[in-house]
Amino acid sequence: MKRIAIQGIKGSYHDIAAHYYFDKEDIELICCSTFEEVFEVVKQDSTVMGMVAIENTIAGSLLHNYELLCQSNLTIIGEHKLRISHSLVCLPEDNLEDITEVNSHPVALMQCRDFLNNHPQFKVVEGEDTAGSAEIISRKHLRGHAAICSKFTAPLYGMKVLEEGIETNKHNFTRFLVICQPQRANLMRDIRQVNKASLVFSLPHEEGSLSQVLSILSFYKQNLTKIQSLPLIGKEWQYMFYVDLAFDDYTRYSQSLDAITPLTKELKILGEYQDGRQTV
């Protein structure tokens, strides 16, 4: 049985992503209140892996998780891209006309703005978690309250689904990373399946430093699928660059790293893994 640390509770999107990624295996969830706690649990126990969101196609990157990943010295071993479809759920005895208050995570509320605007009678209240909002309504038996969460959350807490697919943009995906301690990653990684890598580096504060690195990656036919910059605290106008590369030749990928290393500072491989499938 695999032990997986997630941010949130059962029925959260992290839970759903974990079950999709480990779909042929039994898993035990370790539910954490914060992403900091997820990283700490994985750092302290080599038998535990973590599932953490890193970016959403609408809300963008989770910048703090990039920082946690870099500071943790943990390794990415996989990813999953989950289609996020929100539903409105409530107590079994309530109907849509009974609802006066809607609770959810602020990002989920933002992603359902059009639906909420069409129901101005709803008082909208931010919570810490999508599934957590449903659990609170169920546990406290809050009549007239509804939660925005996954439809798969409802049966876990004895709730019913009032409306499905209430998100404004149907092309709503979140990318999740699977992380673990480096020594475990070395045992689990199959280099024959590796076709993606995540790197982080800083650059000299010189004209053209980034364009030189990108030109070399292009020369070695590395597909730059993402680049994210974060400021270096205490060093004005200097940045850490987080880069995702996709490739079909591991040797050529290795050669590209050798070529850019002299041009970078603090180059670190955050993970080498297989490009994740997308759940639609």
mmCIF file of N, CA, C and O in Angstrom, residues 20 80-85 173 277-280:
data_model
loop_
_atom_site.group_PDB
_atom_site.id
_atom_site.type_symbol
_atom_site.label_atom_id
_atom_site.label_comp_id
_atom_site.label_asym_id
_atom_site.label_seq_id
_atom_site.Cartn_x
_atom_site.Cartn_y
_atom_site.Cartn_z
ATOM 1 N N TYR A 20 -6.312 8.817 -9.169
ATOM 2 C CA TYR A 20 -6.105 8.632 -10.605
ATOM 3 C C TYR A 20 -4.662 8.224 -10.898
ATOM 4 O O TYR A 20 -4.416 7.335 -11.713
ATOM 5 N N HIS A 80 0.253 14.471 -12.691
ATOM 6 C CA HIS A 80 -1.073 14.154 -13.227
ATOM 7 C C HIS A 80 -1.813 15.460 -13.497
ATOM 8 O O HIS A 80 -1.736 16.392 -12.699
ATOM 9 N N LYS A 81 -2.510 15.511 -14.633
ATOM 10 C CA LYS A 81 -3.279 16.692 -15.012
ATOM 11 C C LYS A 81 -4.759 16.356 -14.892
ATOM 12 O O LYS A 81 -5.283 15.540 -15.653
ATOM 13 N N LEU A 82 -5.396 16.978 -13.912
ATOM 14 C CA LEU A 82 -6.775 16.637 -13.570
ATOM 15 C C LEU A 82 -7.747 17.695 -14.071
ATOM 16 O O LEU A 82 -7.562 18.883 -13.797
ATOM 17 N N ARG A 83 -8.758 17.264 -14.794
ATOM 18 C CA ARG A 83 -9.845 18.166 -15.194
ATOM 19 C C ARG A 83 -10.645 18.535 -13.946
ATOM 20 O O ARG A 83 -11.112 17.674 -13.211
ATOM 21 N N ILE A 84 -10.765 19.842 -13.699
ATOM 22 C CA ILE A 84 -11.476 20.324 -12.515
ATOM 23 C C ILE A 84 -12.901 20.693 -12.902
ATOM 24 O O ILE A 84 -13.143 21.637 -13.657
ATOM 25 N N SER A 85 -13.838 19.910 -12.409
ATOM 26 C CA SER A 85 -15.260 20.176 -12.655
ATOM 27 C C SER A 85 -15.948 20.368 -11.313
ATOM 28 O O SER A 85 -15.947 19.460 -10.470
ATOM 29 N N PHE A 173 -7.972 22.781 -15.849
ATOM 30 C CA PHE A 173 -7.153 21.654 -15.423
ATOM 31 C C PHE A 173 -6.158 22.112 -14.358
ATOM 32 O O PHE A 173 -5.667 23.242 -14.407
ATOM 33 N N ARG A 277 -0.399 11.794 -17.705
ATOM 34 C CA ARG A 277 -1.609 11.742 -18.509
ATOM 35 C C ARG A 277 -2.618 12.762 -17.996
ATOM 36 O O ARG A 277 -2.522 13.273 -16.884
ATOM 37 N N GLN A 278 -3.602 13.028 -18.828
ATOM 38 C CA GLN A 278 -4.602 14.043 -18.522
ATOM 39 C C GLN A 278 -5.962 13.387 -18.361
ATOM 40 O O GLN A 278 -6.419 12.658 -19.237
ATOM 41 N N THR A 279 -6.601 13.619 -17.212
ATOM 42 C CA THR A 279 -7.934 13.095 -16.961
ATOM 43 C C THR A 279 -8.970 14.099 -17.426
ATOM 44 O O THR A 279 -8.996 15.248 -16.963
ATOM 45 N N VAL A 280 -9.854 13.680 -18.340
ATOM 46 C CA VAL A 280 -10.845 14.616 -18.892
ATOM 47 C C VAL A 280 -12.232 14.311 -18.352
ATOM 48 O O VAL A 280 -12.438 13.340 -17.671
#
